[in-house]
Short mmCIF file of C-alpha atoms and ligand atoms in Angstrom, two decimals:
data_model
loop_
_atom_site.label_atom_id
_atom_site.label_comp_id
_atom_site.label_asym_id
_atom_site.label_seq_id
_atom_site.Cartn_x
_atom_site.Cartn_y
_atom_site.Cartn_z
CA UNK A 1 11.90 10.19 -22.27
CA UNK A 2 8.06 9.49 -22.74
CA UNK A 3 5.53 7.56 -20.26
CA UNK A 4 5.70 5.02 -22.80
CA UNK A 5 9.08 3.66 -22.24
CA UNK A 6 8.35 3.05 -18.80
CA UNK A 7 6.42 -0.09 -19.42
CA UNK A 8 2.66 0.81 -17.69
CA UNK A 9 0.08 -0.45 -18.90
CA UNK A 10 -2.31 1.38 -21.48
CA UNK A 11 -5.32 2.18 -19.12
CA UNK A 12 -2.51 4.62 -16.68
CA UNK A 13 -0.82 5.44 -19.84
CA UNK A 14 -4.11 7.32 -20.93
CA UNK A 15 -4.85 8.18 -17.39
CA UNK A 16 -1.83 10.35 -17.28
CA UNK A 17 -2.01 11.71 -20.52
CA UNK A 18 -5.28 12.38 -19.75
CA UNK A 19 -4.00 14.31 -16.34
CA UNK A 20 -1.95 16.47 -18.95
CA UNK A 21 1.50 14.73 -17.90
CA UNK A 22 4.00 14.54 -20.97
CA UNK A 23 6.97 13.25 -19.71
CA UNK A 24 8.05 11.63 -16.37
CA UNK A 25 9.49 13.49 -13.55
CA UNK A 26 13.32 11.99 -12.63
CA UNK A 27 11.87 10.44 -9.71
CA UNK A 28 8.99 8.85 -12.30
CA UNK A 29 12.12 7.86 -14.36
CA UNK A 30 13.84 5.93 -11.55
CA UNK A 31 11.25 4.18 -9.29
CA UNK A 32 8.29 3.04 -11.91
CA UNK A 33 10.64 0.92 -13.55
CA UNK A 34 11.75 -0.93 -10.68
CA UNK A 35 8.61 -0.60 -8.60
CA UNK A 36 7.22 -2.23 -11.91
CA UNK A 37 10.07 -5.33 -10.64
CA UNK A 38 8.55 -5.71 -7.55
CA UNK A 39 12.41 -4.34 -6.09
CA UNK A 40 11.96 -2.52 -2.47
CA UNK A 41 13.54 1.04 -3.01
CA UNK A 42 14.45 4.12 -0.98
CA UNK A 43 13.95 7.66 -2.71
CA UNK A 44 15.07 10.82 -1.76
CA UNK A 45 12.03 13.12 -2.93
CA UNK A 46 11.00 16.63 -2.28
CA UNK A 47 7.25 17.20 -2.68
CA UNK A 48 6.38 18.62 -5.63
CA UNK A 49 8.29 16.16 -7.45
CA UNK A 50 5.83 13.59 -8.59
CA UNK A 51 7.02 11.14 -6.33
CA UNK A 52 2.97 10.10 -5.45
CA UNK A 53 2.51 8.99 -9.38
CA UNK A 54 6.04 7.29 -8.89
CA UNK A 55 4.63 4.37 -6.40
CA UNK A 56 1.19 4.72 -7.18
CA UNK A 57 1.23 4.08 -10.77
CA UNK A 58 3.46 0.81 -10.18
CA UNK A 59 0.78 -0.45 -7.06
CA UNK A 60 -1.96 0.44 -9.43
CA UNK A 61 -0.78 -1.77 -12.25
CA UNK A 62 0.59 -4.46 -10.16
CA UNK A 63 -3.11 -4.63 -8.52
CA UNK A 64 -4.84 -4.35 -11.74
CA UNK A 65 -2.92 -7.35 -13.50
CA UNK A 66 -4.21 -9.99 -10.78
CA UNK A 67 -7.63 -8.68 -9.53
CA UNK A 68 -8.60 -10.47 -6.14
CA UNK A 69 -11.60 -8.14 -5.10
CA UNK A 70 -12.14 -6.80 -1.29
CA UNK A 71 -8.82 -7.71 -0.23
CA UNK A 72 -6.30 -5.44 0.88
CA UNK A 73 -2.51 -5.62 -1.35
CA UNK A 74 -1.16 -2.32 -0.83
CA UNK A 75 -1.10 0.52 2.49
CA UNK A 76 0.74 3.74 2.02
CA UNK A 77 1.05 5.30 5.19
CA UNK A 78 1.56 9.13 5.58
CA UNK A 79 2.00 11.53 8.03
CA UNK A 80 -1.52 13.86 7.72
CA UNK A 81 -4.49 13.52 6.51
CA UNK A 82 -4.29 16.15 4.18
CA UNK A 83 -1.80 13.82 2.76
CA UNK A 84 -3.78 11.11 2.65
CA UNK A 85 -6.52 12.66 1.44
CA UNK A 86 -4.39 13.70 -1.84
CA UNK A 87 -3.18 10.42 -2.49
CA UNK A 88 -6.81 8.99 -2.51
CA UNK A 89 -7.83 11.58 -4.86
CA UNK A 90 -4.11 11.06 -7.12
CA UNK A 91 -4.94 6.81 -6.82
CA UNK A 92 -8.47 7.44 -7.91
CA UNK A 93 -7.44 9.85 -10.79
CA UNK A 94 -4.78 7.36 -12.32
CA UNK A 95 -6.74 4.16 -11.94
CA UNK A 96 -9.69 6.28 -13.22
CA UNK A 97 -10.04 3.54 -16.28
CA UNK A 98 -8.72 0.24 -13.96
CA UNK A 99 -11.34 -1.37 -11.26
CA UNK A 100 -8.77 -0.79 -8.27
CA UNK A 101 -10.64 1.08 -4.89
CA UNK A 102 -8.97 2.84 -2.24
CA UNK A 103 -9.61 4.62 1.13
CA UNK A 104 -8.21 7.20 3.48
CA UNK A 105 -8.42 6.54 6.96
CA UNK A 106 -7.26 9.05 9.71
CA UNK A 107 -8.01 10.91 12.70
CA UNK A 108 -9.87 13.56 13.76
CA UNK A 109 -12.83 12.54 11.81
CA UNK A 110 -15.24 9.48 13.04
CA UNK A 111 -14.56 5.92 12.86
CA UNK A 112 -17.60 4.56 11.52
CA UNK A 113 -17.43 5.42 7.73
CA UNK A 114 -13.86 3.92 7.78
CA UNK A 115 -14.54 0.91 9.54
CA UNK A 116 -17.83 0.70 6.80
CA UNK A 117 -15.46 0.89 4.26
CA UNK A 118 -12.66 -1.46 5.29
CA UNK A 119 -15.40 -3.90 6.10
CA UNK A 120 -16.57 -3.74 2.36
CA UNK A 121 -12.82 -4.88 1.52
CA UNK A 122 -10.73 -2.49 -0.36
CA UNK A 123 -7.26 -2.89 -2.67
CA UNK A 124 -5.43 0.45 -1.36
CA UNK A 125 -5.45 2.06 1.80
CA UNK A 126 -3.56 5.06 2.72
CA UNK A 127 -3.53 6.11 5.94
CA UNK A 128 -1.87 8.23 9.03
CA UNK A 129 -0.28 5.83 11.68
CA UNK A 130 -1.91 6.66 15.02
CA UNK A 131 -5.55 6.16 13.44
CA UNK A 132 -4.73 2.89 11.76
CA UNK A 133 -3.86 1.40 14.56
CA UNK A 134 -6.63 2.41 16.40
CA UNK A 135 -9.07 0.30 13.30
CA UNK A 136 -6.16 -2.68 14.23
CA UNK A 137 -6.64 -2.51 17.69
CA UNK A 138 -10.38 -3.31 16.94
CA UNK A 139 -9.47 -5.97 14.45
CA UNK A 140 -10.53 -4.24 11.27
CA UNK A 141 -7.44 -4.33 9.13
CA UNK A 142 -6.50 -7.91 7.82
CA UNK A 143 -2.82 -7.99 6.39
CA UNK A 144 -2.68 -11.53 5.20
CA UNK A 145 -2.89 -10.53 2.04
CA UNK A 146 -0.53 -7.28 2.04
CA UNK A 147 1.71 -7.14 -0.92
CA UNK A 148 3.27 -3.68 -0.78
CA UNK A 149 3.77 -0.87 1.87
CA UNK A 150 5.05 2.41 1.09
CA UNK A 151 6.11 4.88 3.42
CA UNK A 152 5.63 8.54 2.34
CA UNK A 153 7.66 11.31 4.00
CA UNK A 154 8.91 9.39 5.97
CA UNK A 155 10.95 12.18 7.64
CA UNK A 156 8.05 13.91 8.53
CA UNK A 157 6.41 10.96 9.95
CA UNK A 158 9.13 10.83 12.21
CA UNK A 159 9.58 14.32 13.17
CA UNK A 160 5.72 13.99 13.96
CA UNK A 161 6.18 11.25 16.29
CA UNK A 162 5.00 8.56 14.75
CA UNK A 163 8.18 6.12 15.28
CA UNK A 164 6.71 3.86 17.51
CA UNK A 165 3.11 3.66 15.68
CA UNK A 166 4.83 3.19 12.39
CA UNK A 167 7.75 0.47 13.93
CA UNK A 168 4.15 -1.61 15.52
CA UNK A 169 1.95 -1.44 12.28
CA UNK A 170 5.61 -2.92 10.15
CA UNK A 171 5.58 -5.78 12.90
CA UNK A 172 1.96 -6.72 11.71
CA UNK A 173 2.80 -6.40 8.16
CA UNK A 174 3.94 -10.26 6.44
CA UNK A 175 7.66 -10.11 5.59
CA UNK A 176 6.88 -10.95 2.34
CA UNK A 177 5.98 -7.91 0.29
CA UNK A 178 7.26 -4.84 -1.73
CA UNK A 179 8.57 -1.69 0.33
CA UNK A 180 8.85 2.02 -0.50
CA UNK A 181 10.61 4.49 1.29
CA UNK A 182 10.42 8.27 0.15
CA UNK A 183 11.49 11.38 2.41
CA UNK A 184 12.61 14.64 1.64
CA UNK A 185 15.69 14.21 3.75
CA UNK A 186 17.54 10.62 4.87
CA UNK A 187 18.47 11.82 8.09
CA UNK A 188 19.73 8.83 10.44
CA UNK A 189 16.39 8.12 11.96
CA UNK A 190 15.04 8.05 8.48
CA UNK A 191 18.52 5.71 7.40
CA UNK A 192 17.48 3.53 10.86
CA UNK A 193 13.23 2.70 10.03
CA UNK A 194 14.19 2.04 5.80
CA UNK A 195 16.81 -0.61 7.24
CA UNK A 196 14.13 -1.66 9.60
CA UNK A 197 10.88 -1.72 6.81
CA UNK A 198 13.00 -2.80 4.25
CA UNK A 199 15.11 -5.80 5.88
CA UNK A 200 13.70 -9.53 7.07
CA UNK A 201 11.77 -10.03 3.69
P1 AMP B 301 3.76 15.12 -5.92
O1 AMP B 301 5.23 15.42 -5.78
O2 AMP B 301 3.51 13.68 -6.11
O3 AMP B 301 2.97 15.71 -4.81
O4 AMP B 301 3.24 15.81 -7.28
C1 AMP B 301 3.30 17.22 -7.45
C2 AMP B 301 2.45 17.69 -8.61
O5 AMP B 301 3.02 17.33 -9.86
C3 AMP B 301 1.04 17.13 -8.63
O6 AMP B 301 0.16 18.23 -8.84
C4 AMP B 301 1.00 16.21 -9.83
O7 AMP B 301 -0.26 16.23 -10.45
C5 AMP B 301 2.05 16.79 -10.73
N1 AMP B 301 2.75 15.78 -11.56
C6 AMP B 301 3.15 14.53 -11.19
N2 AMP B 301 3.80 13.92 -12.20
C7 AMP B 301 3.83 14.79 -13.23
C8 AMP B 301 4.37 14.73 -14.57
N3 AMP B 301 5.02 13.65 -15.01
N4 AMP B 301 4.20 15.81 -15.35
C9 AMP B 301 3.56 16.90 -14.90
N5 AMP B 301 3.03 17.04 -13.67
C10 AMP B 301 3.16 15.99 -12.83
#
């Protein structure tokens, strides 16, 4: 099966040609197509996999199709900032040719860039739980807008403690919107937050 068949548009279609990608991963093969739907989904996906092309190229092209400038459509959250910091650099590589911006925010690093740059208004941003909330606390995130939320490793997340930050930042979120779920492993706990993201919408 080819990146073709998959139904992105051109400008990621080049993008991942260009990031020497031939054919889609079998997680690639599953989700893009029905991310492309707009359908909520849970996947069961190692690292390694390709799973971060798998919901990024969908939010990427979903974003791209309807610019609205400075306003925030999509939040991945993830459990470190290392994390984070690869799925900036993997957003900004495939939407290398579309007009879509992103951030990282998380902790252990000062607050004033990141509260700079959510100021400015930005389409994606991917972030660890405990410092998001902090920027929420202080009124810098505005979700009115939010189309889709993705949880990545989500088991870690949990097995890093991060229940109750991630269960508060969902109750801000608008029902309304496109969910993601991936995890290595869909333990209960894991079975017991997708019911919980991906229900009352
Ligand atoms: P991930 O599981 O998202 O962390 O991706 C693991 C690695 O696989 C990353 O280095 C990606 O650049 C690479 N990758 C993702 N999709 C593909 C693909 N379809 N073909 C080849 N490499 C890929």
């Amino acid at each position: 099966m080819s990146f073709n068949a998959l139904g992105l548009a051109p400008e990621l279609l080049r993008a991942v040609s260009e990031e020497g990608y031939e054919h889609p991963t079998p997680i690639q093969q599953e989700t893009i197509p029905l991310a492309l739907a707009g359908r909520d989904l849970v996947g069961s996906a190692q690292t390694g996999t390709g799973k971060t092309a798998a919901f990024l190229l969908p939010i990427l092209q979903r974003l791209a199709a309807e610019r609205r400038p400075h306003t925030l459509r999509a939040l991945i959250l993830v459990p470190t900032r290392e994390l984070a910091e690869q799925v900036l650099q993997s957003s900004r590589a495939y939407g290398r040719h579309l007009s879509v911006t992103a951030t990282a925010i998380y902790g252990g690093v000062g607050m004033e860039p990141q509260t700079r740059a959510l100021s400015r208004g930005v389409d994606i941003v991917v972030a660890t739980p405990g410092r998001l909330l902090d920027h929420m606390e202080r009124g810098h995130l505005d979700y009115t807008q939010l189309e889709v939320l993705v949880l990545d490793e989500a088991d870690r997340m949990l097995d890093m403690g991060f229940a109750p930050d991630v269960r508060r930042i969902l109750a801000a979120l608008p029902e309304e919107r496109q969910t993601m779920l991936f995890s290595a492993t869909i333990s209960v706990e894991v079975d017991a937050l997708a019911r919980q993201a991906l229900s009352g919408h």
